[in-house]
Amino acid sequence: DGRELYLLPWEGSTIAGTTDAPGELSYTPRTSASEAAFIIDEVNRVVSEPLSTDSVRSAWAGIRPLVRKPGSPPGDTKSLSRDHVVEKLNCGLVTVAGGKWTTYRKMAEDAVDKCVAENPALAHATRCRTLEMQLVGSDQTGEVCGGAFDRIVATLVDDVGVEKDVAKHLRSNYGTRALQIVALARAEPGRFCEVDRSRLQLGMRRLHPHFPHVEAEVAFACRHEFAQTPIDVLAQRTRLSFLDVTAARAALPRVMEIMALEKGWDAEQARDESERCETYLDSMLMPGAGRAVKHPGAEVLAA
């Protein structure tokens, strides 16, 4: 239909998707059966082994807000921008609207630079420095691994005894903070560790046997990443629900146990949070699928 299709390797899976299409507003947008079928059919044109709906571990859709350029007439859809727009009102308010997650630093740069350029009181200020700033976990001083991040994996595997796939997962997602997660787990071994009998070592307990995410990540998300709900943990921190919604649902009871202790929830609040998360996870099922979904094999597709 003229839209682009993309296949992206991610966290041991493949994301298959396409660009935006008109849709209805919803707090829990879902993939339609027609969109899912379209993506699978298009993917099957380029893969050697055909895929089916059973190949999909998780399906999701989102609402993409498009911003109308300032001064354009109402109803003019051609003026809707796929990029972000920075606007300064007569009152001095600077607004940045539109955009997308992948350009958030550029959005911040343009908004800050606009504020500095338009406000005489900020004449002493420099332009936005986001391009010079490294993210948390990037070993800014070079004291941990000197930019050689494979050293973190080697340290976790050889010196600490972390399983290799878990070590790679922690390095890839947390950088140098992977060492903090291991320290957190070792500080509370009764909660987050178990004996690895094959290696006679104390290993970190996984959230799900098919994935490298560990239980200590839940407590870490609560203590250091402002996670407030199980949706925050399973979707916005670990991303497990995007990789496999069935695995995320299986991990939910343990996530709830950890979070209830971390957050001091009573039974009623814990039940409410769990029900909200169940509803969210339902939105990531393939269209027409029920909750009792058989866990697929390893070579599957996230769409």
mmCIF file with all atom_site columns, C-alpha atoms in Angstrom, residues 45-262:
data_model
loop_
_atom_site.group_PDB
_atom_site.id
_atom_site.type_symbol
_atom_site.label_atom_id
_atom_site.label_alt_id
_atom_site.label_comp_id
_atom_site.label_asym_id
_atom_site.label_entity_id
_atom_site.label_seq_id
_atom_site.pdbx_PDB_ins_code
_atom_site.Cartn_x
_atom_site.Cartn_y
_atom_site.Cartn_z
_atom_site.occupancy
_atom_site.B_iso_or_equiv
_atom_site.pdbx_formal_charge
_atom_site.auth_seq_id
_atom_site.auth_comp_id
_atom_site.auth_asym_id
_atom_site.auth_atom_id
_atom_site.pdbx_PDB_model_num
ATOM 1   C CA . ARG A 1 45  ? 7.785  -11.968 0.907  1.00 0.00 ? 45  ARG A CA 1
ATOM 2   C CA . VAL A 1 46  ? 11.402 -11.616 2.088  1.00 0.00 ? 46  VAL A CA 1
ATOM 3   C CA . VAL A 1 47  ? 12.004 -14.452 4.589  1.00 0.00 ? 47  VAL A CA 1
ATOM 4   C CA . SER A 1 48  ? 12.972 -18.027 3.736  1.00 0.00 ? 48  SER A CA 1
ATOM 5   C CA . GLU A 1 49  ? 10.634 -19.676 6.264  1.00 0.00 ? 49  GLU A CA 1
ATOM 6   C CA . PRO A 1 50  ? 7.058  -18.331 6.244  1.00 0.00 ? 50  PRO A CA 1
ATOM 7   C CA . LEU A 1 51  ? 5.692  -16.864 9.449  1.00 0.00 ? 51  LEU A CA 1
ATOM 8   C CA . SER A 1 52  ? 2.197  -17.080 10.897 1.00 0.00 ? 52  SER A CA 1
ATOM 9   C CA . THR A 1 53  ? 0.319  -15.434 13.732 1.00 0.00 ? 53  THR A CA 1
ATOM 10  C CA . ASP A 1 54  ? 1.776  -18.115 16.012 1.00 0.00 ? 54  ASP A CA 1
ATOM 11  C CA . SER A 1 55  ? 5.219  -16.645 15.302 1.00 0.00 ? 55  SER A CA 1
ATOM 12  C CA . VAL A 1 56  ? 4.344  -13.357 16.984 1.00 0.00 ? 56  VAL A CA 1
ATOM 13  C CA . ARG A 1 57  ? 5.236  -13.036 20.661 1.00 0.00 ? 57  ARG A CA 1
ATOM 14  C CA . SER A 1 58  ? 3.879  -9.535  21.137 1.00 0.00 ? 58  SER A CA 1
ATOM 15  C CA . ALA A 1 59  ? 1.933  -7.052  19.032 1.00 0.00 ? 59  ALA A CA 1
ATOM 16  C CA . TRP A 1 60  ? 1.558  -3.394  19.776 1.00 0.00 ? 60  TRP A CA 1
ATOM 17  C CA . ALA A 1 61  ? 0.472  -0.087  18.336 1.00 0.00 ? 61  ALA A CA 1
ATOM 18  C CA . GLY A 1 62  ? 0.821  3.485   19.513 1.00 0.00 ? 62  GLY A CA 1
ATOM 19  C CA . ILE A 1 63  ? -0.728 6.889   19.023 1.00 0.00 ? 63  ILE A CA 1
ATOM 20  C CA . ARG A 1 64  ? 1.524  9.271   17.130 1.00 0.00 ? 64  ARG A CA 1
ATOM 21  C CA . PRO A 1 65  ? 0.480  12.893  17.684 1.00 0.00 ? 65  PRO A CA 1
ATOM 22  C CA . LEU A 1 66  ? 1.140  15.058  14.645 1.00 0.00 ? 66  LEU A CA 1
ATOM 23  C CA . VAL A 1 67  ? 1.475  18.801  15.136 1.00 0.00 ? 67  VAL A CA 1
ATOM 24  C CA . ARG A 1 68  ? 0.040  21.411  12.792 1.00 0.00 ? 68  ARG A CA 1
ATOM 25  C CA . LYS A 1 69  ? 2.544  24.094  11.844 1.00 0.00 ? 69  LYS A CA 1
ATOM 26  C CA . PRO A 1 70  ? 1.760  27.481  13.429 1.00 0.00 ? 70  PRO A CA 1
ATOM 27  C CA . GLY A 1 71  ? -0.367 29.715  11.212 1.00 0.00 ? 71  GLY A CA 1
ATOM 28  C CA . SER A 1 72  ? -1.659 26.955  8.967  1.00 0.00 ? 72  SER A CA 1
ATOM 29  C CA . PRO A 1 73  ? -5.427 26.827  8.339  1.00 0.00 ? 73  PRO A CA 1
ATOM 30  C CA . PRO A 1 74  ? -7.556 24.369  10.364 1.00 0.00 ? 74  PRO A CA 1
ATOM 31  C CA . GLY A 1 75  ? -8.283 21.128  8.547  1.00 0.00 ? 75  GLY A CA 1
ATOM 32  C CA . ASP A 1 76  ? -5.201 21.372  6.363  1.00 0.00 ? 76  ASP A CA 1
ATOM 33  C CA . THR A 1 77  ? -3.783 17.862  6.800  1.00 0.00 ? 77  THR A CA 1
ATOM 34  C CA . LYS A 1 78  ? -0.886 18.637  4.465  1.00 0.00 ? 78  LYS A CA 1
ATOM 35  C CA . SER A 1 79  ? 0.505  20.981  7.120  1.00 0.00 ? 79  SER A CA 1
ATOM 36  C CA . LEU A 1 80  ? 0.695  18.211  9.719  1.00 0.00 ? 80  LEU A CA 1
ATOM 37  C CA . SER A 1 81  ? 4.350  17.735  10.531 1.00 0.00 ? 81  SER A CA 1
ATOM 38  C CA . ARG A 1 82  ? 6.084  14.396  11.167 1.00 0.00 ? 82  ARG A CA 1
ATOM 39  C CA . ASP A 1 83  ? 8.842  16.405  12.831 1.00 0.00 ? 83  ASP A CA 1
ATOM 40  C CA . HIS A 1 84  ? 8.651  18.561  15.929 1.00 0.00 ? 84  HIS A CA 1
ATOM 41  C CA . VAL A 1 85  ? 7.756  22.226  15.936 1.00 0.00 ? 85  VAL A CA 1
ATOM 42  C CA . VAL A 1 86  ? 9.097  24.909  18.290 1.00 0.00 ? 86  VAL A CA 1
ATOM 43  C CA . GLU A 1 87  ? 6.878  27.955  18.739 1.00 0.00 ? 87  GLU A CA 1
ATOM 44  C CA . LYS A 1 88  ? 7.232  31.142  20.804 1.00 0.00 ? 88  LYS A CA 1
ATOM 45  C CA . LEU A 1 89  ? 4.027  32.914  21.830 1.00 0.00 ? 89  LEU A CA 1
ATOM 46  C CA . ASN A 1 90  ? 3.683  36.658  22.354 1.00 0.00 ? 90  ASN A CA 1
ATOM 47  C CA . CYS A 1 91  ? 3.689  36.083  26.101 1.00 0.00 ? 91  CYS A CA 1
ATOM 48  C CA . GLY A 1 92  ? 7.162  34.590  25.814 1.00 0.00 ? 92  GLY A CA 1
ATOM 49  C CA . LEU A 1 93  ? 6.175  30.955  26.301 1.00 0.00 ? 93  LEU A CA 1
ATOM 50  C CA . VAL A 1 94  ? 8.236  28.558  24.191 1.00 0.00 ? 94  VAL A CA 1
ATOM 51  C CA . THR A 1 95  ? 6.513  25.296  23.278 1.00 0.00 ? 95  THR A CA 1
ATOM 52  C CA . VAL A 1 96  ? 7.917  22.201  21.595 1.00 0.00 ? 96  VAL A CA 1
ATOM 53  C CA . ALA A 1 97  ? 5.316  19.818  20.181 1.00 0.00 ? 97  ALA A CA 1
ATOM 54  C CA . GLY A 1 98  ? 5.192  16.762  17.953 1.00 0.00 ? 98  GLY A CA 1
ATOM 55  C CA . GLY A 1 99  ? 8.363  14.781  17.395 1.00 0.00 ? 99  GLY A CA 1
ATOM 56  C CA . LYS A 1 100 ? 9.064  11.249  18.581 1.00 0.00 ? 100 LYS A CA 1
ATOM 57  C CA . TRP A 1 101 ? 11.095 9.360   21.169 1.00 0.00 ? 101 TRP A CA 1
ATOM 58  C CA . THR A 1 102 ? 14.035 8.814   18.840 1.00 0.00 ? 102 THR A CA 1
ATOM 59  C CA . THR A 1 103 ? 14.566 12.571  18.416 1.00 0.00 ? 103 THR A CA 1
ATOM 60  C CA . TYR A 1 104 ? 14.039 13.657  22.019 1.00 0.00 ? 104 TYR A CA 1
ATOM 61  C CA . ARG A 1 105 ? 17.520 15.119  22.364 1.00 0.00 ? 105 ARG A CA 1
ATOM 62  C CA . LYS A 1 106 ? 17.149 17.158  19.172 1.00 0.00 ? 106 LYS A CA 1
ATOM 63  C CA . MET A 1 107 ? 13.771 18.378  20.456 1.00 0.00 ? 107 MET A CA 1
ATOM 64  C CA . ALA A 1 108 ? 15.389 19.465  23.709 1.00 0.00 ? 108 ALA A CA 1
ATOM 65  C CA . GLU A 1 109 ? 18.223 21.164  21.853 1.00 0.00 ? 109 GLU A CA 1
ATOM 66  C CA . ASP A 1 110 ? 15.909 23.183  19.611 1.00 0.00 ? 110 ASP A CA 1
ATOM 67  C CA . ALA A 1 111 ? 13.663 24.197  22.534 1.00 0.00 ? 111 ALA A CA 1
ATOM 68  C CA . VAL A 1 112 ? 16.545 25.265  24.769 1.00 0.00 ? 112 VAL A CA 1
ATOM 69  C CA . ASP A 1 113 ? 18.274 27.157  21.961 1.00 0.00 ? 113 ASP A CA 1
ATOM 70  C CA . LYS A 1 114 ? 14.999 28.958  21.187 1.00 0.00 ? 114 LYS A CA 1
ATOM 71  C CA . CYS A 1 115 ? 14.654 30.011  24.826 1.00 0.00 ? 115 CYS A CA 1
ATOM 72  C CA . VAL A 1 116 ? 18.219 31.297  24.927 1.00 0.00 ? 116 VAL A CA 1
ATOM 73  C CA . ALA A 1 117 ? 17.867 33.172  21.636 1.00 0.00 ? 117 ALA A CA 1
ATOM 74  C CA . GLU A 1 118 ? 14.503 34.778  22.458 1.00 0.00 ? 118 GLU A CA 1
ATOM 75  C CA . ASN A 1 119 ? 14.986 35.738  26.125 1.00 0.00 ? 119 ASN A CA 1
ATOM 76  C CA . PRO A 1 120 ? 17.380 38.649  26.858 1.00 0.00 ? 120 PRO A CA 1
ATOM 77  C CA . ALA A 1 121 ? 17.598 37.485  30.462 1.00 0.00 ? 121 ALA A CA 1
ATOM 78  C CA . LEU A 1 122 ? 19.353 34.360  29.171 1.00 0.00 ? 122 LEU A CA 1
ATOM 79  C CA . ALA A 1 123 ? 21.949 36.259  27.146 1.00 0.00 ? 123 ALA A CA 1
ATOM 80  C CA . HIS A 1 124 ? 24.660 34.869  29.409 1.00 0.00 ? 124 HIS A CA 1
ATOM 81  C CA . ALA A 1 125 ? 23.586 31.268  28.763 1.00 0.00 ? 125 ALA A CA 1
ATOM 82  C CA . THR A 1 126 ? 25.234 28.895  26.305 1.00 0.00 ? 126 THR A CA 1
ATOM 83  C CA . ARG A 1 127 ? 23.498 26.849  23.663 1.00 0.00 ? 127 ARG A CA 1
ATOM 84  C CA . CYS A 1 128 ? 22.106 23.446  24.578 1.00 0.00 ? 128 CYS A CA 1
ATOM 85  C CA . ARG A 1 129 ? 24.875 20.962  25.400 1.00 0.00 ? 129 ARG A CA 1
ATOM 86  C CA . THR A 1 130 ? 22.983 17.720  24.892 1.00 0.00 ? 130 THR A CA 1
ATOM 87  C CA . LEU A 1 131 ? 25.360 16.533  22.147 1.00 0.00 ? 131 LEU A CA 1
ATOM 88  C CA . GLU A 1 132 ? 28.217 16.663  24.659 1.00 0.00 ? 132 GLU A CA 1
ATOM 89  C CA . MET A 1 133 ? 26.378 14.849  27.428 1.00 0.00 ? 133 MET A CA 1
ATOM 90  C CA . GLN A 1 134 ? 26.604 11.095  27.921 1.00 0.00 ? 134 GLN A CA 1
ATOM 91  C CA . LEU A 1 135 ? 23.778 8.997   29.295 1.00 0.00 ? 135 LEU A CA 1
ATOM 92  C CA . VAL A 1 136 ? 23.820 7.428   32.741 1.00 0.00 ? 136 VAL A CA 1
ATOM 93  C CA . GLY A 1 137 ? 25.826 4.199   32.650 1.00 0.00 ? 137 GLY A CA 1
ATOM 94  C CA . SER A 1 138 ? 28.139 5.379   29.882 1.00 0.00 ? 138 SER A CA 1
ATOM 95  C CA . ASP A 1 139 ? 31.305 5.384   32.010 1.00 0.00 ? 139 ASP A CA 1
ATOM 96  C CA . GLN A 1 140 ? 31.744 9.135   31.656 1.00 0.00 ? 140 GLN A CA 1
ATOM 97  C CA . THR A 1 141 ? 35.056 9.268   33.519 1.00 0.00 ? 141 THR A CA 1
ATOM 98  C CA . GLY A 1 142 ? 36.457 6.083   32.010 1.00 0.00 ? 142 GLY A CA 1
ATOM 99  C CA . GLU A 1 143 ? 37.198 4.686   35.459 1.00 0.00 ? 143 GLU A CA 1
ATOM 100 C CA . VAL A 1 144 ? 35.030 1.560   35.137 1.00 0.00 ? 144 VAL A CA 1
ATOM 101 C CA . CYS A 1 145 ? 35.801 0.137   31.710 1.00 0.00 ? 145 CYS A CA 1
ATOM 102 C CA . GLY A 1 146 ? 37.485 2.932   29.759 1.00 0.00 ? 146 GLY A CA 1
ATOM 103 C CA . GLY A 1 147 ? 34.890 2.652   27.002 1.00 0.00 ? 147 GLY A CA 1
ATOM 104 C CA . ALA A 1 148 ? 35.601 -1.062  26.487 1.00 0.00 ? 148 ALA A CA 1
ATOM 105 C CA . PHE A 1 149 ? 32.174 -2.248  27.572 1.00 0.00 ? 149 PHE A CA 1
ATOM 106 C CA . ASP A 1 150 ? 32.947 -5.905  26.836 1.00 0.00 ? 150 ASP A CA 1
ATOM 107 C CA . ARG A 1 151 ? 35.115 -5.716  29.928 1.00 0.00 ? 151 ARG A CA 1
ATOM 108 C CA . ILE A 1 152 ? 31.904 -5.419  31.945 1.00 0.00 ? 152 ILE A CA 1
ATOM 109 C CA . VAL A 1 153 ? 30.657 -8.726  30.525 1.00 0.00 ? 153 VAL A CA 1
ATOM 110 C CA . ALA A 1 154 ? 33.994 -10.372 31.279 1.00 0.00 ? 154 ALA A CA 1
ATOM 111 C CA . THR A 1 155 ? 33.955 -9.001  34.811 1.00 0.00 ? 155 THR A CA 1
ATOM 112 C CA . LEU A 1 156 ? 30.410 -10.178 35.458 1.00 0.00 ? 156 LEU A CA 1
ATOM 113 C CA . VAL A 1 157 ? 31.046 -13.648 34.011 1.00 0.00 ? 157 VAL A CA 1
ATOM 114 C CA . ASP A 1 158 ? 34.585 -14.372 35.219 1.00 0.00 ? 158 ASP A CA 1
ATOM 115 C CA . ASP A 1 159 ? 34.812 -12.441 38.470 1.00 0.00 ? 159 ASP A CA 1
ATOM 116 C CA . VAL A 1 160 ? 31.212 -12.392 39.689 1.00 0.00 ? 160 VAL A CA 1
ATOM 117 C CA . GLY A 1 161 ? 29.840 -15.592 38.144 1.00 0.00 ? 161 GLY A CA 1
ATOM 118 C CA . VAL A 1 162 ? 26.911 -14.101 36.250 1.00 0.00 ? 162 VAL A CA 1
ATOM 119 C CA . GLU A 1 163 ? 25.606 -16.228 33.375 1.00 0.00 ? 163 GLU A CA 1
ATOM 120 C CA . LYS A 1 164 ? 26.850 -14.932 30.038 1.00 0.00 ? 164 LYS A CA 1
ATOM 121 C CA . ASP A 1 165 ? 23.468 -14.105 28.486 1.00 0.00 ? 165 ASP A CA 1
ATOM 122 C CA . VAL A 1 166 ? 22.458 -12.266 31.658 1.00 0.00 ? 166 VAL A CA 1
ATOM 123 C CA . ALA A 1 167 ? 25.774 -10.387 31.693 1.00 0.00 ? 167 ALA A CA 1
ATOM 124 C CA . LYS A 1 168 ? 25.333 -9.300  28.059 1.00 0.00 ? 168 LYS A CA 1
ATOM 125 C CA . HIS A 1 169 ? 21.756 -8.213  28.756 1.00 0.00 ? 169 HIS A CA 1
ATOM 126 C CA . LEU A 1 170 ? 22.788 -6.137  31.773 1.00 0.00 ? 170 LEU A CA 1
ATOM 127 C CA . ARG A 1 171 ? 25.725 -4.555  29.934 1.00 0.00 ? 171 ARG A CA 1
ATOM 128 C CA . SER A 1 172 ? 23.604 -3.701  26.908 1.00 0.00 ? 172 SER A CA 1
ATOM 129 C CA . ASN A 1 173 ? 20.738 -2.188  28.904 1.00 0.00 ? 173 ASN A CA 1
ATOM 130 C CA . TYR A 1 174 ? 22.481 -0.608  31.889 1.00 0.00 ? 174 TYR A CA 1
ATOM 131 C CA . GLY A 1 175 ? 26.094 -0.025  30.904 1.00 0.00 ? 175 GLY A CA 1
ATOM 132 C CA . THR A 1 176 ? 28.257 0.419   33.980 1.00 0.00 ? 176 THR A CA 1
ATOM 133 C CA . ARG A 1 177 ? 25.154 0.336   36.174 1.00 0.00 ? 177 ARG A CA 1
ATOM 134 C CA . ALA A 1 178 ? 25.019 -3.399  35.541 1.00 0.00 ? 178 ALA A CA 1
ATOM 135 C CA . LEU A 1 179 ? 27.502 -3.670  38.393 1.00 0.00 ? 179 LEU A CA 1
ATOM 136 C CA . GLN A 1 180 ? 25.011 -1.893  40.676 1.00 0.00 ? 180 GLN A CA 1
ATOM 137 C CA . ILE A 1 181 ? 22.291 -4.422  39.860 1.00 0.00 ? 181 ILE A CA 1
ATOM 138 C CA . VAL A 1 182 ? 24.613 -7.295  40.718 1.00 0.00 ? 182 VAL A CA 1
ATOM 139 C CA . ALA A 1 183 ? 25.570 -5.562  43.971 1.00 0.00 ? 183 ALA A CA 1
ATOM 140 C CA . LEU A 1 184 ? 21.882 -5.068  44.809 1.00 0.00 ? 184 LEU A CA 1
ATOM 141 C CA . ALA A 1 185 ? 21.159 -8.766  44.228 1.00 0.00 ? 185 ALA A CA 1
ATOM 142 C CA . ARG A 1 186 ? 24.169 -9.892  46.260 1.00 0.00 ? 186 ARG A CA 1
ATOM 143 C CA . ALA A 1 187 ? 23.150 -7.601  49.128 1.00 0.00 ? 187 ALA A CA 1
ATOM 144 C CA . GLU A 1 188 ? 19.783 -9.408  49.358 1.00 0.00 ? 188 GLU A CA 1
ATOM 145 C CA . PRO A 1 189 ? 20.511 -12.956 48.160 1.00 0.00 ? 189 PRO A CA 1
ATOM 146 C CA . GLY A 1 190 ? 17.417 -14.386 49.804 1.00 0.00 ? 190 GLY A CA 1
ATOM 147 C CA . ARG A 1 191 ? 15.220 -12.232 47.565 1.00 0.00 ? 191 ARG A CA 1
ATOM 148 C CA . PHE A 1 192 ? 17.100 -12.157 44.286 1.00 0.00 ? 192 PHE A CA 1
ATOM 149 C CA . CYS A 1 193 ? 19.572 -15.046 44.090 1.00 0.00 ? 193 CYS A CA 1
ATOM 150 C CA . GLU A 1 194 ? 19.546 -18.810 43.851 1.00 0.00 ? 194 GLU A CA 1
ATOM 151 C CA . VAL A 1 195 ? 22.185 -21.524 43.825 1.00 0.00 ? 195 VAL A CA 1
ATOM 152 C CA . ASP A 1 196 ? 23.358 -22.445 40.333 1.00 0.00 ? 196 ASP A CA 1
ATOM 153 C CA . ARG A 1 197 ? 24.016 -26.131 40.964 1.00 0.00 ? 197 ARG A CA 1
ATOM 154 C CA . SER A 1 198 ? 25.632 -26.660 37.568 1.00 0.00 ? 198 SER A CA 1
ATOM 155 C CA . ARG A 1 199 ? 28.409 -24.235 38.505 1.00 0.00 ? 199 ARG A CA 1
ATOM 156 C CA . LEU A 1 200 ? 28.118 -24.361 42.295 1.00 0.00 ? 200 LEU A CA 1
ATOM 157 C CA . GLN A 1 201 ? 27.705 -20.594 42.381 1.00 0.00 ? 201 GLN A CA 1
ATOM 158 C CA . LEU A 1 202 ? 25.130 -18.125 43.597 1.00 0.00 ? 202 LEU A CA 1
ATOM 159 C CA . GLY A 1 203 ? 23.262 -16.869 40.522 1.00 0.00 ? 203 GLY A CA 1
ATOM 160 C CA . MET A 1 204 ? 20.722 -14.111 40.047 1.00 0.00 ? 204 MET A CA 1
ATOM 161 C CA . ARG A 1 205 ? 17.138 -15.360 39.772 1.00 0.00 ? 205 ARG A CA 1
ATOM 162 C CA . ARG A 1 206 ? 15.476 -14.690 36.418 1.00 0.00 ? 206 ARG A CA 1
ATOM 163 C CA . LEU A 1 207 ? 12.037 -13.204 35.908 1.00 0.00 ? 207 LEU A CA 1
ATOM 164 C CA . HIS A 1 208 ? 11.353 -15.824 33.238 1.00 0.00 ? 208 HIS A CA 1
ATOM 165 C CA . PRO A 1 209 ? 13.414 -18.870 32.270 1.00 0.00 ? 209 PRO A CA 1
ATOM 166 C CA . HIS A 1 210 ? 13.439 -17.967 28.549 1.00 0.00 ? 210 HIS A CA 1
ATOM 167 C CA . PHE A 1 211 ? 14.840 -14.455 29.040 1.00 0.00 ? 211 PHE A CA 1
ATOM 168 C CA . PRO A 1 212 ? 17.918 -12.905 30.691 1.00 0.00 ? 212 PRO A CA 1
ATOM 169 C CA . HIS A 1 213 ? 15.995 -10.330 32.734 1.00 0.00 ? 213 HIS A CA 1
ATOM 170 C CA . VAL A 1 214 ? 16.602 -10.812 36.460 1.00 0.00 ? 214 VAL A CA 1
ATOM 171 C CA . GLU A 1 215 ? 14.442 -10.092 39.496 1.00 0.00 ? 215 GLU A CA 1
ATOM 172 C CA . ALA A 1 216 ? 16.907 -7.568  40.897 1.00 0.00 ? 216 ALA A CA 1
ATOM 173 C CA . GLU A 1 217 ? 16.062 -5.293  37.953 1.00 0.00 ? 217 GLU A CA 1
ATOM 174 C CA . VAL A 1 218 ? 12.589 -4.809  39.425 1.00 0.00 ? 218 VAL A CA 1
ATOM 175 C CA . ALA A 1 219 ? 13.955 -3.486  42.726 1.00 0.00 ? 219 ALA A CA 1
ATOM 176 C CA . PHE A 1 220 ? 16.547 -1.426  40.844 1.00 0.00 ? 220 PHE A CA 1
ATOM 177 C CA . ALA A 1 221 ? 13.790 0.144   38.726 1.00 0.00 ? 221 ALA A CA 1
ATOM 178 C CA . CYS A 1 222 ? 11.856 1.064   41.875 1.00 0.00 ? 222 CYS A CA 1
ATOM 179 C CA . ARG A 1 223 ? 14.843 2.499   43.729 1.00 0.00 ? 223 ARG A CA 1
ATOM 180 C CA . HIS A 1 224 ? 16.771 4.213   40.935 1.00 0.00 ? 224 HIS A CA 1
ATOM 181 C CA . GLU A 1 225 ? 14.536 4.560   37.849 1.00 0.00 ? 225 GLU A CA 1
ATOM 182 C CA . PHE A 1 226 ? 11.316 5.974   39.351 1.00 0.00 ? 226 PHE A CA 1
ATOM 183 C CA . ALA A 1 227 ? 9.204  2.920   38.458 1.00 0.00 ? 227 ALA A CA 1
ATOM 184 C CA . GLN A 1 228 ? 5.804  3.272   40.131 1.00 0.00 ? 228 GLN A CA 1
ATOM 185 C CA . THR A 1 229 ? 3.719  0.468   38.597 1.00 0.00 ? 229 THR A CA 1
ATOM 186 C CA . PRO A 1 230 ? 4.242  -3.031  37.195 1.00 0.00 ? 230 PRO A CA 1
ATOM 187 C CA . ILE A 1 231 ? 3.538  -1.556  33.754 1.00 0.00 ? 231 ILE A CA 1
ATOM 188 C CA . ASP A 1 232 ? 6.527  0.722   34.279 1.00 0.00 ? 232 ASP A CA 1
ATOM 189 C CA . VAL A 1 233 ? 8.699  -2.307  35.031 1.00 0.00 ? 233 VAL A CA 1
ATOM 190 C CA . LEU A 1 234 ? 7.466  -4.795  32.431 1.00 0.00 ? 234 LEU A CA 1
ATOM 191 C CA . ALA A 1 235 ? 6.971  -2.301  29.586 1.00 0.00 ? 235 ALA A CA 1
ATOM 192 C CA . GLN A 1 236 ? 9.038  0.829   30.173 1.00 0.00 ? 236 GLN A CA 1
ATOM 193 C CA . ARG A 1 237 ? 12.082 -0.503  32.047 1.00 0.00 ? 237 ARG A CA 1
ATOM 194 C CA . THR A 1 238 ? 12.744 -4.165  31.216 1.00 0.00 ? 238 THR A CA 1
ATOM 195 C CA . ARG A 1 239 ? 10.710 -4.117  27.952 1.00 0.00 ? 239 ARG A CA 1
ATOM 196 C CA . LEU A 1 240 ? 9.743  -7.738  28.578 1.00 0.00 ? 240 LEU A CA 1
ATOM 197 C CA . SER A 1 241 ? 6.137  -7.145  27.520 1.00 0.00 ? 241 SER A CA 1
ATOM 198 C CA . PHE A 1 242 ? 7.346  -5.945  24.116 1.00 0.00 ? 242 PHE A CA 1
ATOM 199 C CA . LEU A 1 243 ? 9.517  -9.045  23.705 1.00 0.00 ? 243 LEU A CA 1
ATOM 200 C CA . ASP A 1 244 ? 6.957  -11.603 24.846 1.00 0.00 ? 244 ASP A CA 1
ATOM 201 C CA . VAL A 1 245 ? 3.625  -10.679 26.367 1.00 0.00 ? 245 VAL A CA 1
ATOM 202 C CA . THR A 1 246 ? 3.040  -14.230 27.603 1.00 0.00 ? 246 THR A CA 1
ATOM 203 C CA . ALA A 1 247 ? 6.373  -14.253 29.431 1.00 0.00 ? 247 ALA A CA 1
ATOM 204 C CA . ALA A 1 248 ? 5.560  -10.836 30.897 1.00 0.00 ? 248 ALA A CA 1
ATOM 205 C CA . ARG A 1 249 ? 2.234  -12.143 32.187 1.00 0.00 ? 249 ARG A CA 1
ATOM 206 C CA . ALA A 1 250 ? 3.984  -15.145 33.732 1.00 0.00 ? 250 ALA A CA 1
ATOM 207 C CA . ALA A 1 251 ? 6.466  -12.802 35.449 1.00 0.00 ? 251 ALA A CA 1
ATOM 208 C CA . LEU A 1 252 ? 3.775  -10.440 36.753 1.00 0.00 ? 252 LEU A CA 1
ATOM 209 C CA . PRO A 1 253 ? 3.067  -12.225 40.084 1.00 0.00 ? 253 PRO A CA 1
ATOM 210 C CA . ARG A 1 254 ? 6.756  -12.109 41.063 1.00 0.00 ? 254 ARG A CA 1
ATOM 211 C CA . VAL A 1 255 ? 7.045  -8.500  39.894 1.00 0.00 ? 255 VAL A CA 1
ATOM 212 C CA . MET A 1 256 ? 4.078  -7.704  42.121 1.00 0.00 ? 256 MET A CA 1
ATOM 213 C CA . GLU A 1 257 ? 5.692  -9.412  45.124 1.00 0.00 ? 257 GLU A CA 1
ATOM 214 C CA . ILE A 1 258 ? 8.888  -7.409  44.722 1.00 0.00 ? 258 ILE A CA 1
ATOM 215 C CA . MET A 1 259 ? 7.141  -4.108  44.073 1.00 0.00 ? 259 MET A CA 1
ATOM 216 C CA . ALA A 1 260 ? 4.664  -4.533  46.941 1.00 0.00 ? 260 ALA A CA 1
ATOM 217 C CA . LEU A 1 261 ? 7.603  -4.797  49.337 1.00 0.00 ? 261 LEU A CA 1
ATOM 218 C CA . GLU A 1 262 ? 9.552  -1.973  47.690 1.00 0.00 ? 262 GLU A CA 1
#
